[in-house]
Amino acid sequence: MNIKELFQKSDECCRRDFMSGAASGLLAVGAMPVLSGFAAAQDKQKKQGKGKPVDKPLVLGPATAKNVIYLYMSGGISHIDTFDTKPGADNQGPIESIKTNADGVRISQYFPELAKHMDKIALINSMSSTQGAHAQGRYFMHTSYPMRGTIKHPSIGAWLNRMSGKTNPALPGHVGIGAGANTASAGFFESKFAPLPIGNPESGLQDSKRHGSVSEDRFSRRLAKLAEMNKAFTSKFNDRKVRGYDDMYQEALRLMKSDDLAAFDIGKEPKELRDAYGRNQFGQGCLLARRLIEHNVRFVEVVSGGWDTHTNNFDAMEDRCPPLDQSIATLLADLEVRGLLDDTMVVFATEFGRTPDIVNNGNGRNHFPKAFTCWLAGGGIVGGRAYGKTDAKGANVIENPVPVPDLNATIAHALGLPTEHIIHSPSGRPFRVAHKGKPIRALFA
Amino acid sequence: MRSIQVLVLSAIAGVCCLGEAAAQTVNFRRHILPILKTSCFKCHQEAYKDSGGRTKKPKGGLRLDGKGWILKGGKNGASVVPGKSSVSVLYGRISLDADDDDIMPAKGDVLSKSKVALVERWITQGANFGSWTGKSGPGAAAVKKAQAASNLTKLATPTLKLYEDLAKGMKPPLPQAVKRATGKKCQVVPVVPGSALLRVAFISNESSVRNKDLVNLAQLASHITSLGLAKTRITDDALDSIGRMKKLTRLDLNRTAISDEGLVKLANLTELRHLNLHSTDITDEGLQAIAQLPKLEKLFLWNTKVTPDGVKKIRRLLPRTKVSYELVLPTPDPTAGSNSRRRRR
């Protein structure tokens, strides 16, 4: 029982994040007391309005990937100092670029291990976003829609689970690991599609075992009693939020009884492998992600924070890139050797890049959504290349521009999710998995 | 008897549907053209001079004043893809939310729901223009190209192509057999939606799966192209029936108790491309049987009893096969994660 500990570690998860995360992920409900009246009103409206649009039957397409590991660099990682280096340019700063095992692809000196895996990676150097602030940028990257006051959009992992379903019925289909893994959400989908938040990968899934003093028999009697007590309420208020509570119990019970619970325990991994992943939150999170993918969880996001390098860019790069390099290189090697990389798409994403010009007393870079880099590996992606290009300074996209929705459309495409399929929100508005993004088909051949 | 009932029922249903659809067939001239005229043409027609003498070009490169122009569309692709409203830009744009930046018409009132539904139905019914052609142009080639691009929703990787080739001439698997084999622990799905080939995988609580759990797969043997048995408790005995799955292209046996003797039974799987044996007890000897597999592309041997010499040998025998054997890990960085801030010189 470690909830108290989790509360206290403010750098992992602040209390409010934890509560709302637990409510939407583990408890599978939204802000119930505030919204229940609203939801009831909506349901009423639904019954009256006969002309409400109905979703067409969903036909999935062929898929090259089954699952996704989504590595998210929170804060906006500098493209020029990582995967879109500009050797010789004035604005490059002190960071040098190195060769990789892919012809003609050069990356920053801080990624010597990933350089050995570049044959698996397709860099997308021509990303561009329309959002220059963190929350908006993250939201846009995860959902393909700009933040609106009137609706909450589902993130790509929720879309995957909504459209194509879970594989392993005993485990959640969507997991978010690390502090700040709270951007992803079920949006207007039912809350069971929200990610299960794991604050600290080392402690795995908390409170998931039956207490020793309660026998199996007694436990089921308690559950029966609970169902009996709830019966009147659930039949009177049969809306999606109330059903969400029931889904939550059922899912938790399935998980408690399952052997697959071991998926959450990285303590079962050999010490050398744990060391190789890096003894830090992100590294161990990557290891947990691999274990979950191996147990057929469909979408796992691992968040690495601290990339908002306004005033300390070059120090931060020197400190933060090497462990990142090590963790991701180990992840790719580990996935490959187990035969998981064929089915698993690894996504490296961030909300935006950083200004090509060095600012703030010569040691910083500010937000820069106009041009930045993300990358994809595995799951049908043909690696060993850089797609798209920026100019000599890294300031403008000059070849094959990739707006944020196109990246999500590419992920969706690999997973067999039809990007043109419309799903209506409860209020009857039409939405698509990657908004109007178009998949980059060139990356698959 | 039951099949006759079904037949009669579906015939009745069919007639009803026909009657209904016929009554609602959308006529382009009568229903759609007036909508285009009032709401679209102002911005989307041949370039013209307005009263002030300024040239008005069609917005977004899109003209809607001729059949060819509609099918070719503007810079966002074909406006109308017959039969597919979901990829037709025209329908997409008029059906947006009123507060969406991309809603059409951009100026003036949005179209009423019934008009939007009419356009949708017209496209779904095949976008029949009747005798109307409107203004002439563009060339047939340009129209064809735009239509093809809009229809390009399929992935075409070598693996998907392979599944297509292998499934040629195959009948779909018996639904009862699929149903019998499917369970909480076992997933049975078409390898590609609509394919007669199946992907079967044990996906939950694998360590409780034993040889007897594979019995129901026998009836599907000729359909299974991908079989996932990783981490199950199957033994060499199970490989007898697996060795008869002629269309098998992918087999995952990693983390099972299979041995060299079992691998011999796979020798006839001539279509096999992907064989995962990591974390098993197979040795150099077992690789003899694998060396006979002509089409093998990927072989996973990490964490087995195979020796480096054995790997060398198999690489020589199967030069086109990618053999994954070593897990090369980065040397742990002692300062990683310690949060110690190393100052720059």
Tab-separated table of N, CA, C and O in Angstrom, chain A residues 56 60-64 66 94 113 148 167-170 259-260 272-273 275-276 279-280 294-296 312 314-316 318-319 322-323 326 329-330 333-334 336-339 342-343 363 413-414 420 429-430 432 436 438 441 444, chain B residues 76 85-87 92 95-97 99-102 120 152-155 157 160 184 187 192-193 199 203-207 231 250 255 274 276 278 298 300 302 322 324 326-333 336-337 341-345:
chain	number	residue	atom	x	y	z
A	56	LYS	N	-21.642	5.081	-38.762
A	56	LYS	CA	-21.729	3.975	-39.727
A	56	LYS	C	-20.930	2.796	-39.178
A	56	LYS	O	-20.044	2.967	-38.354
A	60	LEU	N	-12.388	-1.946	-40.409
A	60	LEU	CA	-10.963	-1.714	-40.228
A	60	LEU	C	-10.205	-2.062	-41.499
A	60	LEU	O	-10.625	-2.915	-42.267
A	61	GLY	N	-9.090	-1.391	-41.690
A	61	GLY	CA	-8.243	-1.681	-42.842
A	61	GLY	C	-7.140	-2.652	-42.463
A	61	GLY	O	-7.034	-3.050	-41.302
A	62	PRO	N	-6.332	-3.044	-43.426
A	62	PRO	CA	-5.195	-3.902	-43.098
A	62	PRO	C	-4.208	-3.140	-42.214
A	62	PRO	O	-4.079	-1.936	-42.339
A	63	ALA	N	-3.551	-3.865	-41.325
A	63	ALA	CA	-2.655	-3.200	-40.378
A	63	ALA	C	-1.244	-3.745	-40.490
A	63	ALA	O	-1.057	-4.928	-40.753
A	64	THR	N	-0.266	-2.879	-40.299
A	64	THR	CA	1.123	-3.340	-40.232
A	64	THR	C	1.618	-3.326	-38.797
A	64	THR	O	2.670	-3.845	-38.496
A	66	LYS	N	0.350	-3.717	-34.543
A	66	LYS	CA	-0.732	-4.076	-33.631
A	66	LYS	C	-0.776	-3.113	-32.455
A	66	LYS	O	-1.830	-2.760	-31.963
A	94	PRO	N	27.239	24.507	-29.534
A	94	PRO	CA	28.413	23.654	-29.351
A	94	PRO	C	28.198	22.182	-29.705
A	94	PRO	O	29.141	21.400	-29.654
A	113	GLU	N	24.168	5.752	-29.131
A	113	GLU	CA	23.554	4.425	-29.098
A	113	GLU	C	22.406	4.327	-30.099
A	113	GLU	O	22.247	3.340	-30.791
A	148	ARG	N	-10.540	23.052	-27.604
A	148	ARG	CA	-11.768	23.850	-27.697
A	148	ARG	C	-12.446	23.838	-26.340
A	148	ARG	O	-12.331	22.865	-25.600
A	167	THR	N	-6.770	-6.302	-26.992
A	167	THR	CA	-6.382	-7.654	-27.392
A	167	THR	C	-6.462	-8.572	-26.184
A	167	THR	O	-7.143	-9.580	-26.208
A	168	ASN	N	-5.780	-8.183	-25.114
A	168	ASN	CA	-5.822	-8.975	-23.895
A	168	ASN	C	-6.980	-8.490	-23.027
A	168	ASN	O	-6.937	-7.371	-22.509
A	169	PRO	N	-8.017	-9.316	-22.872
A	169	PRO	CA	-9.194	-8.832	-22.145
A	169	PRO	C	-8.923	-8.565	-20.671
A	169	PRO	O	-9.671	-7.823	-20.032
A	170	ALA	N	-7.849	-9.142	-20.133
A	170	ALA	CA	-7.606	-8.998	-18.701
A	170	ALA	C	-6.886	-7.695	-18.344
A	170	ALA	O	-6.930	-7.264	-17.202
A	259	ASP	N	-3.337	-13.804	-14.274
A	259	ASP	CA	-1.892	-14.013	-14.235
A	259	ASP	C	-1.165	-12.858	-14.910
A	259	ASP	O	0.014	-12.627	-14.682
A	260	ASP	N	-1.879	-12.163	-15.775
A	260	ASP	CA	-1.254	-11.092	-16.536
A	260	ASP	C	-0.883	-9.888	-15.679
A	260	ASP	O	-0.206	-8.982	-16.141
A	272	GLU	N	20.753	-6.752	-15.186
A	272	GLU	CA	21.543	-6.122	-16.263
A	272	GLU	C	20.631	-5.379	-17.237
A	272	GLU	O	20.968	-4.305	-17.725
A	273	LEU	N	19.487	-6.008	-17.514
A	273	LEU	CA	18.570	-5.373	-18.453
A	273	LEU	C	17.997	-4.090	-17.851
A	273	LEU	O	17.887	-3.062	-18.513
A	275	ASP	N	19.431	-2.224	-15.685
A	275	ASP	CA	20.499	-1.218	-15.736
A	275	ASP	C	20.611	-0.623	-17.132
A	275	ASP	O	20.788	0.582	-17.299
A	276	ALA	N	20.534	-1.501	-18.118
A	276	ALA	CA	20.706	-1.035	-19.494
A	276	ALA	C	19.602	-0.054	-19.884
A	276	ALA	O	19.853	0.914	-20.605
A	279	ARG	N	18.487	3.481	-14.894
A	279	ARG	CA	17.767	3.478	-13.609
A	279	ARG	C	17.148	4.838	-13.365
A	279	ARG	O	17.498	5.551	-12.426
A	280	ASN	N	16.287	5.239	-14.233
A	280	ASN	CA	15.545	6.483	-14.036
A	280	ASN	C	14.114	6.219	-14.453
A	280	ASN	O	13.796	5.187	-15.038
A	294	GLU	N	4.291	-6.797	-24.558
A	294	GLU	CA	4.454	-8.241	-24.643
A	294	GLU	C	3.204	-8.959	-24.143
A	294	GLU	O	2.903	-10.077	-24.551
A	295	HIS	N	2.466	-8.315	-23.253
A	295	HIS	CA	1.212	-8.866	-22.750
A	295	HIS	C	0.007	-8.330	-23.523
A	295	HIS	O	-1.111	-8.311	-23.029
A	296	ASN	N	0.278	-7.823	-24.711
A	296	ASN	CA	-0.799	-7.416	-25.626
A	296	ASN	C	-1.608	-6.199	-25.182
A	296	ASN	O	-2.785	-6.086	-25.510
A	312	ASN	N	18.460	27.102	-20.288
A	312	ASN	CA	19.594	26.226	-19.976
A	312	ASN	C	19.744	25.153	-21.035
A	312	ASN	O	20.076	24.013	-20.748
A	314	PHE	N	21.763	24.156	-23.417
A	314	PHE	CA	22.934	23.317	-23.703
A	314	PHE	C	23.333	22.457	-22.505
A	314	PHE	O	23.759	21.316	-22.672
A	315	ASP	N	23.148	22.985	-21.298
A	315	ASP	CA	23.379	22.159	-20.108
A	315	ASP	C	22.375	21.016	-20.064
A	315	ASP	O	22.721	19.866	-19.811
A	316	ALA	N	21.124	21.373	-20.313
A	316	ALA	CA	20.064	20.364	-20.233
A	316	ALA	C	20.284	19.270	-21.267
A	316	ALA	O	20.098	18.084	-20.990
A	318	GLU	N	23.089	18.259	-22.518
A	318	GLU	CA	24.214	17.430	-22.108
A	318	GLU	C	23.808	16.474	-20.980
A	318	GLU	O	24.251	15.330	-20.926
A	319	ASP	N	22.945	16.968	-20.094
A	319	ASP	CA	22.496	16.139	-18.975
A	319	ASP	C	21.458	15.107	-19.380
A	319	ASP	O	21.486	13.972	-18.932
A	322	PRO	N	21.962	11.893	-22.975
A	322	PRO	CA	22.581	10.564	-22.861
A	322	PRO	C	21.692	9.501	-22.200
A	322	PRO	O	21.568	8.401	-22.753
A	323	PRO	N	21.062	9.794	-21.049
A	323	PRO	CA	20.166	8.765	-20.523
A	323	PRO	C	18.994	8.438	-21.449
A	323	PRO	O	18.574	7.286	-21.547
A	326	GLN	N	20.269	6.132	-24.113
A	326	GLN	CA	20.464	4.784	-23.608
A	326	GLN	C	19.130	4.035	-23.458
A	326	GLN	O	19.003	2.890	-23.870
A	329	ALA	N	17.541	3.327	-26.996
A	329	ALA	CA	18.336	2.349	-27.741
A	329	ALA	C	18.112	0.953	-27.168
A	329	ALA	O	17.957	-0.021	-27.911
A	330	THR	N	18.066	0.862	-25.840
A	330	THR	CA	17.816	-0.434	-25.212
A	330	THR	C	16.424	-0.941	-25.571
A	330	THR	O	16.245	-2.116	-25.893
A	333	ALA	N	16.469	-2.295	-29.119
A	333	ALA	CA	17.206	-3.559	-29.202
A	333	ALA	C	16.395	-4.692	-28.580
A	333	ALA	O	16.303	-5.793	-29.126
A	334	ASP	N	15.791	-4.391	-27.441
A	334	ASP	CA	15.027	-5.389	-26.708
A	334	ASP	C	13.780	-5.815	-27.490
A	334	ASP	O	13.453	-6.998	-27.587
A	336	GLU	N	13.441	-5.655	-30.690
A	336	GLU	CA	13.833	-6.349	-31.906
A	336	GLU	C	14.168	-7.809	-31.632
A	336	GLU	O	13.720	-8.715	-32.326
A	337	VAL	N	14.954	-8.039	-30.591
A	337	VAL	CA	15.452	-9.377	-30.329
A	337	VAL	C	14.312	-10.307	-29.907
A	337	VAL	O	14.383	-11.522	-30.069
A	338	ARG	N	13.248	-9.749	-29.395
A	338	ARG	CA	12.096	-10.550	-29.016
A	338	ARG	C	11.083	-10.705	-30.142
A	338	ARG	O	10.020	-11.304	-29.960
A	339	GLY	N	11.360	-10.089	-31.264
A	339	GLY	CA	10.432	-10.201	-32.385
A	339	GLY	C	9.225	-9.304	-32.218
A	339	GLY	O	8.203	-9.488	-32.866
A	342	ASP	N	8.348	-5.892	-35.118
A	342	ASP	CA	7.554	-6.025	-36.342
A	342	ASP	C	6.126	-5.545	-36.128
A	342	ASP	O	5.511	-4.985	-37.022
A	343	ASP	N	5.592	-5.799	-34.938
A	343	ASP	CA	4.194	-5.481	-34.660
A	343	ASP	C	4.014	-4.204	-33.859
A	343	ASP	O	2.901	-3.774	-33.629
A	363	ASN	N	22.271	30.797	-24.052
A	363	ASN	CA	22.185	29.433	-23.534
A	363	ASN	C	20.769	28.867	-23.592
A	363	ASN	O	20.463	27.913	-22.901
A	413	HIS	N	-3.107	4.729	-39.664
A	413	HIS	CA	-3.020	3.957	-40.902
A	413	HIS	C	-2.303	2.629	-40.649
A	413	HIS	O	-2.752	1.570	-41.095
A	414	ALA	N	-1.186	2.694	-39.932
A	414	ALA	CA	-0.419	1.478	-39.633
A	414	ALA	C	-1.248	0.513	-38.791
A	414	ALA	O	-1.106	-0.697	-38.894
A	420	GLU	N	-10.892	8.030	-42.436
A	420	GLU	CA	-12.068	8.759	-42.901
A	420	GLU	C	-13.324	8.398	-42.103
A	420	GLU	O	-14.358	9.015	-42.269
A	429	ARG	N	-21.706	15.608	-32.832
A	429	ARG	CA	-20.727	16.241	-33.731
A	429	ARG	C	-19.775	15.183	-34.292
A	429	ARG	O	-19.399	14.251	-33.606
A	430	PRO	N	-19.376	15.360	-35.567
A	430	PRO	CA	-18.548	14.323	-36.204
A	430	PRO	C	-17.048	14.507	-35.947
A	430	PRO	O	-16.529	15.623	-36.043
A	432	ARG	N	-12.946	12.468	-36.389
A	432	ARG	CA	-12.172	11.379	-36.988
A	432	ARG	C	-10.887	11.160	-36.217
A	432	ARG	O	-10.396	12.068	-35.547
A	436	LYS	N	-8.346	15.721	-39.933
A	436	LYS	CA	-8.318	15.594	-41.386
A	436	LYS	C	-6.928	15.237	-41.885
A	436	LYS	O	-6.575	15.521	-43.022
A	438	LYS	N	-3.640	13.304	-43.241
A	438	LYS	CA	-3.440	12.291	-44.283
A	438	LYS	C	-2.201	11.467	-43.943
A	438	LYS	O	-1.155	12.028	-43.625
A	441	ARG	N	2.154	7.736	-46.660
A	441	ARG	CA	2.284	6.352	-47.137
A	441	ARG	C	3.722	6.023	-47.504
A	441	ARG	O	4.130	4.873	-47.466
A	444	PHE	N	6.036	3.645	-45.483
A	444	PHE	CA	5.822	2.192	-45.380
A	444	PHE	C	6.457	1.423	-46.534
A	444	PHE	O	6.316	0.218	-46.623
B	76	ASN	N	-7.621	19.910	-52.470
B	76	ASN	CA	-7.804	18.927	-51.395
B	76	ASN	C	-8.271	17.563	-51.901
B	76	ASN	O	-8.683	16.720	-51.126
B	85	SER	N	-19.110	8.558	-49.458
B	85	SER	CA	-19.285	9.908	-48.932
B	85	SER	C	-18.175	10.244	-47.945
B	85	SER	O	-17.750	11.380	-47.825
B	86	SER	N	-17.651	9.217	-47.268
B	86	SER	CA	-16.675	9.488	-46.212
B	86	SER	C	-15.384	10.080	-46.747
B	86	SER	O	-14.691	10.786	-46.029
B	87	VAL	N	-15.016	9.779	-47.999
B	87	VAL	CA	-13.790	10.372	-48.535
B	87	VAL	C	-14.089	11.484	-49.535
B	87	VAL	O	-13.189	12.010	-50.169
B	92	GLY	N	-17.734	16.086	-46.882
B	92	GLY	CA	-16.962	16.327	-45.661
B	92	GLY	C	-17.084	17.775	-45.200
B	92	GLY	O	-17.346	18.043	-44.028
B	95	SER	N	-20.650	18.981	-44.070
B	95	SER	CA	-21.222	18.292	-42.907
B	95	SER	C	-20.496	18.650	-41.607
B	95	SER	O	-20.783	18.090	-40.556
B	96	LEU	N	-19.560	19.579	-41.686
B	96	LEU	CA	-18.840	19.972	-40.471
B	96	LEU	C	-19.751	20.746	-39.522
B	96	LEU	O	-20.841	21.161	-39.889
B	97	ASP	N	-19.225	20.938	-38.324
B	97	ASP	CA	-19.918	21.777	-37.352
B	97	ASP	C	-20.035	23.213	-37.847
B	97	ASP	O	-19.131	23.695	-38.523
B	99	ASP	N	-19.489	25.787	-36.309
B	99	ASP	CA	-18.411	26.650	-35.817
B	99	ASP	C	-17.032	26.189	-36.285
B	99	ASP	O	-16.022	26.712	-35.863
B	100	ASP	N	-16.997	25.182	-37.159
B	100	ASP	CA	-15.713	24.701	-37.662
B	100	ASP	C	-15.145	25.701	-38.665
B	100	ASP	O	-15.874	26.259	-39.480
B	101	ASP	N	-13.837	25.910	-38.614
B	101	ASP	CA	-13.192	26.858	-39.534
B	101	ASP	C	-13.351	26.450	-40.993
B	101	ASP	O	-13.294	27.273	-41.887
B	102	ASP	N	-13.497	25.153	-41.220
B	102	ASP	CA	-13.513	24.656	-42.592
B	102	ASP	C	-14.917	24.440	-43.159
B	102	ASP	O	-15.069	23.891	-44.245
B	120	GLU	N	-25.279	13.463	-49.131
B	120	GLU	CA	-24.664	12.230	-48.673
B	120	GLU	C	-25.286	11.031	-49.386
B	120	GLU	O	-24.594	10.137	-49.865
B	152	LEU	N	-7.097	5.731	-52.482
B	152	LEU	CA	-5.895	5.087	-51.957
B	152	LEU	C	-5.945	5.034	-50.438
B	152	LEU	O	-5.301	5.801	-49.746
B	153	THR	N	-6.743	4.148	-49.913
B	153	THR	CA	-6.810	4.051	-48.463
B	153	THR	C	-6.134	2.773	-47.993
B	153	THR	O	-6.047	2.496	-46.829
B	154	LYS	N	-5.654	1.975	-48.940
B	154	LYS	CA	-5.077	0.681	-48.597
B	154	LYS	C	-3.570	0.784	-48.416
B	154	LYS	O	-2.900	1.504	-49.121
B	155	LEU	N	-3.062	0.028	-47.501
B	155	LEU	CA	-1.616	-0.113	-47.364
B	155	LEU	C	-1.150	-1.191	-48.333
B	155	LEU	O	-1.851	-2.159	-48.562
B	157	THR	N	2.108	-3.149	-48.293
B	157	THR	CA	3.444	-3.613	-47.912
B	157	THR	C	3.617	-5.038	-48.421
B	157	THR	O	2.645	-5.711	-48.752
B	160	LEU	N	1.396	-7.611	-46.655
B	160	LEU	CA	-0.023	-7.573	-47.009
B	160	LEU	C	-0.249	-8.152	-48.400
B	160	LEU	O	-1.244	-8.828	-48.653
B	184	LYS	N	-11.598	-16.699	-24.352
B	184	LYS	CA	-11.017	-15.622	-23.554
B	184	LYS	C	-9.518	-15.521	-23.762
B	184	LYS	O	-8.943	-14.453	-23.726
B	187	GLN	N	-7.426	-15.609	-29.503
B	187	GLN	CA	-8.001	-14.673	-30.460
B	187	GLN	C	-7.905	-15.277	-31.860
B	187	GLN	O	-6.832	-15.722	-32.266
B	192	VAL	N	-6.121	-10.066	-42.343
B	192	VAL	CA	-6.434	-8.744	-42.879
B	192	VAL	C	-7.954	-8.748	-42.953
B	192	VAL	O	-8.531	-9.776	-43.306
B	193	PRO	N	-8.608	-7.639	-42.602
B	193	PRO	CA	-10.072	-7.668	-42.629
B	193	PRO	C	-10.604	-8.238	-43.942
B	193	PRO	O	-10.163	-7.854	-45.004
B	199	ARG	N	-5.408	-15.184	-38.345
B	199	ARG	CA	-4.348	-15.023	-37.367
B	199	ARG	C	-4.897	-15.553	-36.046
B	199	ARG	O	-5.940	-15.112	-35.574
B	203	ILE	N	-3.622	-14.863	-26.147
B	203	ILE	CA	-3.319	-13.479	-25.835
B	203	ILE	C	-3.477	-13.125	-24.363
B	203	ILE	O	-3.220	-12.001	-23.967
B	204	SER	N	-3.931	-14.058	-23.568
B	204	SER	CA	-4.162	-13.731	-22.176
B	204	SER	C	-3.908	-14.975	-21.342
B	204	SER	O	-4.286	-16.070	-21.745
B	205	ASN	N	-3.264	-14.788	-20.198
B	205	ASN	CA	-3.051	-15.915	-19.292
B	205	ASN	C	-2.443	-17.115	-20.024
B	205	ASN	O	-2.876	-18.253	-19.847
B	206	GLU	N	-1.409	-16.864	-20.808
B	206	GLU	CA	-0.854	-17.880	-21.702
B	206	GLU	C	-0.326	-19.093	-20.961
B	206	GLU	O	-0.337	-20.209	-21.483
B	207	SER	N	0.161	-18.869	-19.720
B	207	SER	CA	0.804	-19.982	-19.033
B	207	SER	C	-0.201	-21.056	-18.615
B	207	SER	O	0.178	-22.093	-18.084
B	231	LYS	N	4.864	-18.191	-24.803
B	231	LYS	CA	4.664	-18.306	-23.366
B	231	LYS	C	3.629	-19.349	-22.957
B	231	LYS	O	3.321	-19.485	-21.774
B	250	ARG	N	3.775	-17.264	-40.307
B	250	ARG	CA	4.396	-16.753	-39.099
B	250	ARG	C	4.054	-17.644	-37.912
B	250	ARG	O	2.889	-17.976	-37.673
B	255	ARG	N	9.535	-18.662	-25.688
B	255	ARG	CA	9.239	-18.922	-24.277
B	255	ARG	C	8.348	-20.160	-24.075
B	255	ARG	O	7.517	-20.174	-23.166
B	274	HIS	N	8.452	-16.219	-40.833
B	274	HIS	CA	8.795	-15.588	-39.563
B	274	HIS	C	8.694	-16.663	-38.491
B	274	HIS	O	7.609	-17.189	-38.243
B	276	ASN	N	9.734	-17.447	-34.550
B	276	ASN	CA	10.278	-16.895	-33.312
B	276	ASN	C	10.506	-18.009	-32.288
B	276	ASN	O	9.563	-18.646	-31.831
B	278	HIS	N	12.837	-17.456	-29.587
B	278	HIS	CA	13.659	-16.917	-28.504
B	278	HIS	C	13.247	-17.485	-27.145
B	278	HIS	O	12.092	-17.850	-26.928
B	298	LYS	N	12.760	-14.167	-41.311
B	298	LYS	CA	13.194	-13.728	-39.985
B	298	LYS	C	13.210	-14.911	-39.030
B	298	LYS	O	12.228	-15.656	-38.932
B	300	PHE	N	14.287	-15.825	-34.982
B	300	PHE	CA	14.662	-15.249	-33.688
B	300	PHE	C	15.244	-16.328	-32.783
B	300	PHE	O	14.544	-17.263	-32.401
B	302	TRP	N	17.538	-15.500	-30.026
B	302	TRP	CA	18.128	-14.943	-28.809
B	302	TRP	C	17.743	-15.785	-27.588
B	302	TRP	O	16.626	-16.316	-27.529
B	322	LYS	N	17.076	-13.001	-41.991
B	322	LYS	CA	17.625	-12.131	-40.959
B	322	LYS	C	17.563	-12.890	-39.632
B	322	LYS	O	16.483	-13.187	-39.117
B	324	SER	N	18.155	-13.050	-35.763
B	324	SER	CA	18.329	-12.198	-34.594
B	324	SER	C	18.811	-13.069	-33.438
B	324	SER	O	18.143	-14.014	-33.039
B	326	GLU	N	21.833	-11.848	-31.010
B	326	GLU	CA	22.473	-11.152	-29.904
B	326	GLU	C	21.668	-9.937	-29.451
B	326	GLU	O	21.123	-9.205	-30.282
B	327	LEU	N	21.635	-9.738	-28.171
B	327	LEU	CA	21.054	-8.501	-27.638
B	327	LEU	C	22.214	-7.623	-27.186
B	327	LEU	O	22.836	-7.883	-26.155
B	328	VAL	N	22.519	-6.645	-28.013
B	328	VAL	CA	23.626	-5.755	-27.675
B	328	VAL	C	23.071	-4.563	-26.912
B	328	VAL	O	22.315	-3.768	-27.457
B	329	LEU	N	23.456	-4.474	-25.650
B	329	LEU	CA	22.926	-3.393	-24.817
B	329	LEU	C	23.959	-2.286	-24.661
B	329	LEU	O	25.162	-2.551	-24.624
B	330	PRO	N	23.493	-1.064	-24.555
B	330	PRO	CA	24.426	0.027	-24.295
B	330	PRO	C	25.063	-0.165	-22.920
B	330	PRO	O	24.439	-0.742	-22.028
B	331	THR	N	26.273	0.322	-22.760
B	331	THR	CA	26.891	0.259	-21.440
B	331	THR	C	26.165	1.242	-20.541
B	331	THR	O	26.002	2.397	-20.916
B	332	PRO	N	25.717	0.787	-19.387
B	332	PRO	CA	24.972	1.701	-18.524
B	332	PRO	C	25.797	2.945	-18.184
B	332	PRO	O	26.979	2.837	-17.884
B	333	ASP	N	25.144	4.054	-18.275
B	333	ASP	CA	25.782	5.314	-17.929
B	333	ASP	C	25.638	5.499	-16.423
B	333	ASP	O	24.526	5.573	-15.910
B	336	ALA	N	23.410	8.194	-15.216
B	336	ALA	CA	22.044	8.287	-15.732
B	336	ALA	C	21.031	8.243	-14.604
B	336	ALA	O	21.061	7.350	-13.766
B	337	GLY	N	20.155	9.211	-14.594
B	337	GLY	CA	19.056	9.196	-13.637
B	337	GLY	C	19.444	9.624	-12.242
B	337	GLY	O	18.615	9.722	-11.348
B	341	ARG	N	23.912	17.069	-11.726
B	341	ARG	CA	24.066	17.972	-12.867
B	341	ARG	C	25.541	18.160	-13.172
B	341	ARG	O	26.264	18.779	-12.424
B	342	ARG	N	25.936	17.547	-14.298
B	342	ARG	CA	27.321	17.721	-14.714
B	342	ARG	C	27.429	19.057	-15.441
B	342	ARG	O	26.813	19.244	-16.486
B	343	ARG	N	28.155	19.951	-14.884
B	343	ARG	CA	28.312	21.266	-15.508
B	343	ARG	C	29.108	21.151	-16.790
B	343	ARG	O	29.974	20.300	-16.920
B	344	ARG	N	28.776	21.986	-17.704
B	344	ARG	CA	29.580	22.043	-18.920
B	344	ARG	C	30.907	22.702	-18.611
B	344	ARG	O	30.978	23.601	-17.773
B	345	ARG	N	31.958	22.206	-19.314
B	345	ARG	CA	33.276	22.806	-19.086
B	345	ARG	C	33.213	24.302	-19.317
B	345	ARG	O	32.576	24.755	-20.231
